[in-house]
Amino acid sequence: MPQFRNDPTLPAPLFPGSHMVIDDDYVFLSGLTAEDIQGGETVIGDMSEETRLVMRRVQRMLGSIGCEMADVVRVDVHITDLDLIREMDAAYAEFFDACRYPARTCTQSPRLYGGAHVEITVMARRPAERQPEAAAEEEAAEEEAAGDAEDEARE
């Protein structure tokens, strides 16, 4: 069953959604902009700094559930000006190993929330060590269901 979570260090989303949706295999992060993060760090107007700010928050959010940037498999990036893609790419690349970049789409979106210049959405695969826990829970549930079936058969 998916878990729907909001990051306690961020303001509640202004849209009807969650910051993170977590299932047994993946974690999905809603798009984040520098404006969504708010606070003294917000640097609206500088593509590189906005990108770093958002990517640091993505990194922290993933870390809070036991994931790393190496677990990221898909990223959607929306920027307000494709002429600034090289600035965004340089800052973005700092967060990944050079030979392990996730699949990515980058589109120009003329207007982003709060006047931000970049919005980043992430999908990450949960680490394998989490999967045995889920498998053990499934196995326990199956054993319990089998036990219930045996009890019903005896009655």
Short mmCIF file of C-alpha atoms in Angstrom, two decimals:
data_model
loop_
_atom_site.label_atom_id
_atom_site.label_comp_id
_atom_site.label_asym_id
_atom_site.label_seq_id
_atom_site.Cartn_x
_atom_site.Cartn_y
_atom_site.Cartn_z
CA MET A 1 0.00 0.00 0.00
CA PRO A 2 1.55 3.34 -0.95
CA GLN A 3 2.43 5.85 1.76
CA PHE A 4 1.60 9.49 1.13
CA ARG A 5 3.93 11.87 3.00
CA ASN A 6 4.67 15.53 3.25
CA ASP A 7 8.14 16.68 4.20
CA PRO A 8 7.82 18.18 7.70
CA THR A 9 10.49 20.79 6.88
CA LEU A 10 8.55 22.16 3.90
CA PRO A 11 5.35 24.18 3.86
CA ALA A 12 2.27 22.07 3.11
CA PRO A 13 1.73 21.79 -0.65
CA LEU A 14 -0.48 24.48 -2.11
CA PHE A 15 -1.86 21.89 -4.53
CA PRO A 16 -3.94 18.80 -3.74
CA GLY A 17 -1.03 16.36 -3.53
CA SER A 18 1.80 14.99 -1.42
CA HIS A 19 5.51 15.80 -1.43
CA MET A 20 6.32 12.07 -1.59
CA VAL A 21 4.51 8.87 -2.48
CA ILE A 22 6.38 5.75 -1.39
CA ASP A 23 5.60 2.15 -2.33
CA ASP A 24 7.57 -1.07 -1.90
CA ASP A 25 9.79 -0.44 -4.92
CA TYR A 26 9.77 3.28 -5.73
CA VAL A 27 9.53 6.76 -4.30
CA PHE A 28 7.97 9.58 -6.28
CA LEU A 29 8.75 13.21 -5.39
CA SER A 30 6.45 15.97 -6.56
CA GLY A 31 8.01 18.79 -8.53
CA LEU A 32 9.93 21.26 -6.39
CA THR A 33 10.93 24.84 -7.09
CA ALA A 34 13.02 27.26 -5.04
CA GLU A 35 9.77 29.03 -4.14
CA ASP A 36 8.25 25.77 -2.80
CA ILE A 37 11.19 25.38 -0.44
CA GLN A 38 10.99 29.00 0.78
CA GLY A 39 13.09 30.52 3.53
CA GLY A 40 16.26 32.55 3.53
CA GLU A 41 17.99 30.26 1.05
CA THR A 42 15.58 31.05 -1.79
CA VAL A 43 17.46 32.50 -4.73
CA ILE A 44 14.91 33.20 -7.43
CA GLY A 45 16.58 34.34 -10.61
CA ASP A 46 19.82 32.37 -10.76
CA MET A 47 19.33 29.10 -12.68
CA SER A 48 22.41 27.39 -11.20
CA GLU A 49 21.60 28.31 -7.61
CA GLU A 50 17.91 27.43 -7.95
CA THR A 51 18.90 24.05 -9.41
CA ARG A 52 21.37 23.35 -6.60
CA LEU A 53 18.87 24.42 -3.95
CA VAL A 54 16.19 22.09 -5.34
CA MET A 55 18.62 19.20 -5.86
CA ARG A 56 19.92 19.51 -2.28
CA ARG A 57 16.33 19.31 -1.04
CA VAL A 58 15.65 16.29 -3.28
CA GLN A 59 18.81 14.65 -1.91
CA ARG A 60 17.71 15.32 1.68
CA MET A 61 14.17 14.07 1.08
CA LEU A 62 15.45 10.85 -0.49
CA GLY A 63 17.90 10.39 2.39
CA SER A 64 15.04 10.68 4.88
CA ILE A 65 13.62 7.42 3.53
CA GLY A 66 16.92 5.58 3.01
CA CYS A 67 17.54 6.45 -0.65
CA GLU A 68 20.49 8.15 -2.32
CA MET A 69 20.86 10.08 -5.54
CA ALA A 70 22.28 6.91 -7.12
CA ASP A 71 18.79 5.41 -6.67
CA VAL A 72 17.19 8.06 -8.92
CA VAL A 73 15.99 6.50 -12.17
CA ARG A 74 13.88 9.28 -13.73
CA VAL A 75 13.85 13.07 -13.55
CA ASP A 76 11.55 15.63 -15.17
CA VAL A 77 12.93 19.15 -15.36
CA HIS A 78 10.93 22.20 -16.36
CA ILE A 79 12.85 25.40 -17.00
CA THR A 80 11.55 28.78 -18.07
CA ASP A 81 14.23 29.37 -20.71
CA LEU A 82 15.92 26.59 -22.69
CA ASP A 83 18.74 29.02 -23.46
CA LEU A 84 19.77 28.47 -19.81
CA ILE A 85 19.87 24.66 -20.05
CA ARG A 86 23.70 24.52 -19.87
CA GLU A 87 23.66 26.40 -16.54
CA MET A 88 21.00 24.05 -15.20
CA ASP A 89 22.83 20.97 -16.55
CA ALA A 90 26.11 21.95 -14.89
CA ALA A 91 24.48 22.35 -11.47
CA TYR A 92 22.28 19.24 -11.94
CA ALA A 93 25.26 17.06 -12.93
CA GLU A 94 27.00 17.79 -9.60
CA PHE A 95 24.51 15.48 -7.86
CA PHE A 96 25.16 12.31 -9.91
CA ASP A 97 28.08 10.08 -10.83
CA ALA A 98 29.13 10.94 -14.39
CA CYS A 99 28.41 7.49 -15.78
CA ARG A 100 25.09 6.99 -13.91
CA TYR A 101 22.71 9.75 -14.91
CA PRO A 102 19.00 8.93 -14.62
CA ALA A 103 16.63 9.08 -17.58
CA ARG A 104 15.48 12.67 -17.97
CA THR A 105 13.10 14.95 -19.79
CA CYS A 106 13.68 18.70 -19.87
CA THR A 107 11.01 21.03 -21.21
CA GLN A 108 10.56 24.76 -21.41
CA SER A 109 7.68 25.96 -19.27
CA PRO A 110 7.25 29.70 -19.65
CA ARG A 111 5.83 30.19 -16.18
CA LEU A 112 6.60 28.30 -12.96
CA TYR A 113 5.19 28.77 -9.47
CA GLY A 114 6.43 31.82 -7.61
CA GLY A 115 8.58 33.10 -10.44
CA ALA A 116 11.01 30.19 -10.14
CA HIS A 117 13.12 29.27 -13.16
CA VAL A 118 13.41 25.52 -12.60
CA GLU A 119 11.12 22.77 -11.27
CA ILE A 120 12.39 19.22 -10.72
CA THR A 121 10.37 16.03 -10.25
CA VAL A 122 12.07 12.74 -9.28
CA MET A 123 11.37 9.01 -9.30
CA ALA A 124 13.81 6.75 -7.42
CA ARG A 125 14.06 2.99 -6.94
CA ARG A 126 14.12 2.02 -3.29
CA PRO A 127 17.29 0.18 -2.22
CA ALA A 128 17.28 -3.61 -2.47
CA GLU A 129 17.70 -4.03 1.29
CA ARG A 130 14.17 -2.67 1.72
CA GLN A 131 12.72 -5.26 -0.62
CA PRO A 132 13.42 -8.30 1.64
CA GLU A 133 11.45 -6.53 4.39
CA ALA A 134 8.49 -6.19 2.05
CA ALA A 135 8.92 -9.81 0.93
CA ALA A 136 9.00 -10.97 4.56
CA GLU A 137 5.82 -9.01 5.30
CA GLU A 138 4.12 -10.55 2.24
CA GLU A 139 5.27 -14.02 3.29
CA ALA A 140 3.94 -13.52 6.83
CA ALA A 141 0.60 -12.32 5.41
CA GLU A 142 0.43 -15.36 3.10
CA GLU A 143 1.21 -17.72 6.02
CA GLU A 144 -1.50 -16.04 8.10
CA ALA A 145 -4.00 -16.35 5.23
CA ALA A 146 -3.05 -20.02 4.79
CA GLY A 147 -3.52 -20.59 8.52
CA ASP A 148 -6.94 -18.93 8.36
CA ALA A 149 -7.87 -21.14 5.42
CA GLU A 150 -6.83 -24.27 7.35
CA ASP A 151 -8.89 -23.14 10.36
CA GLU A 152 -11.93 -22.62 8.13
CA ALA A 153 -11.45 -26.04 6.54
CA ARG A 154 -11.43 -27.70 9.98
CA GLU A 155 -14.69 -26.02 10.98
#
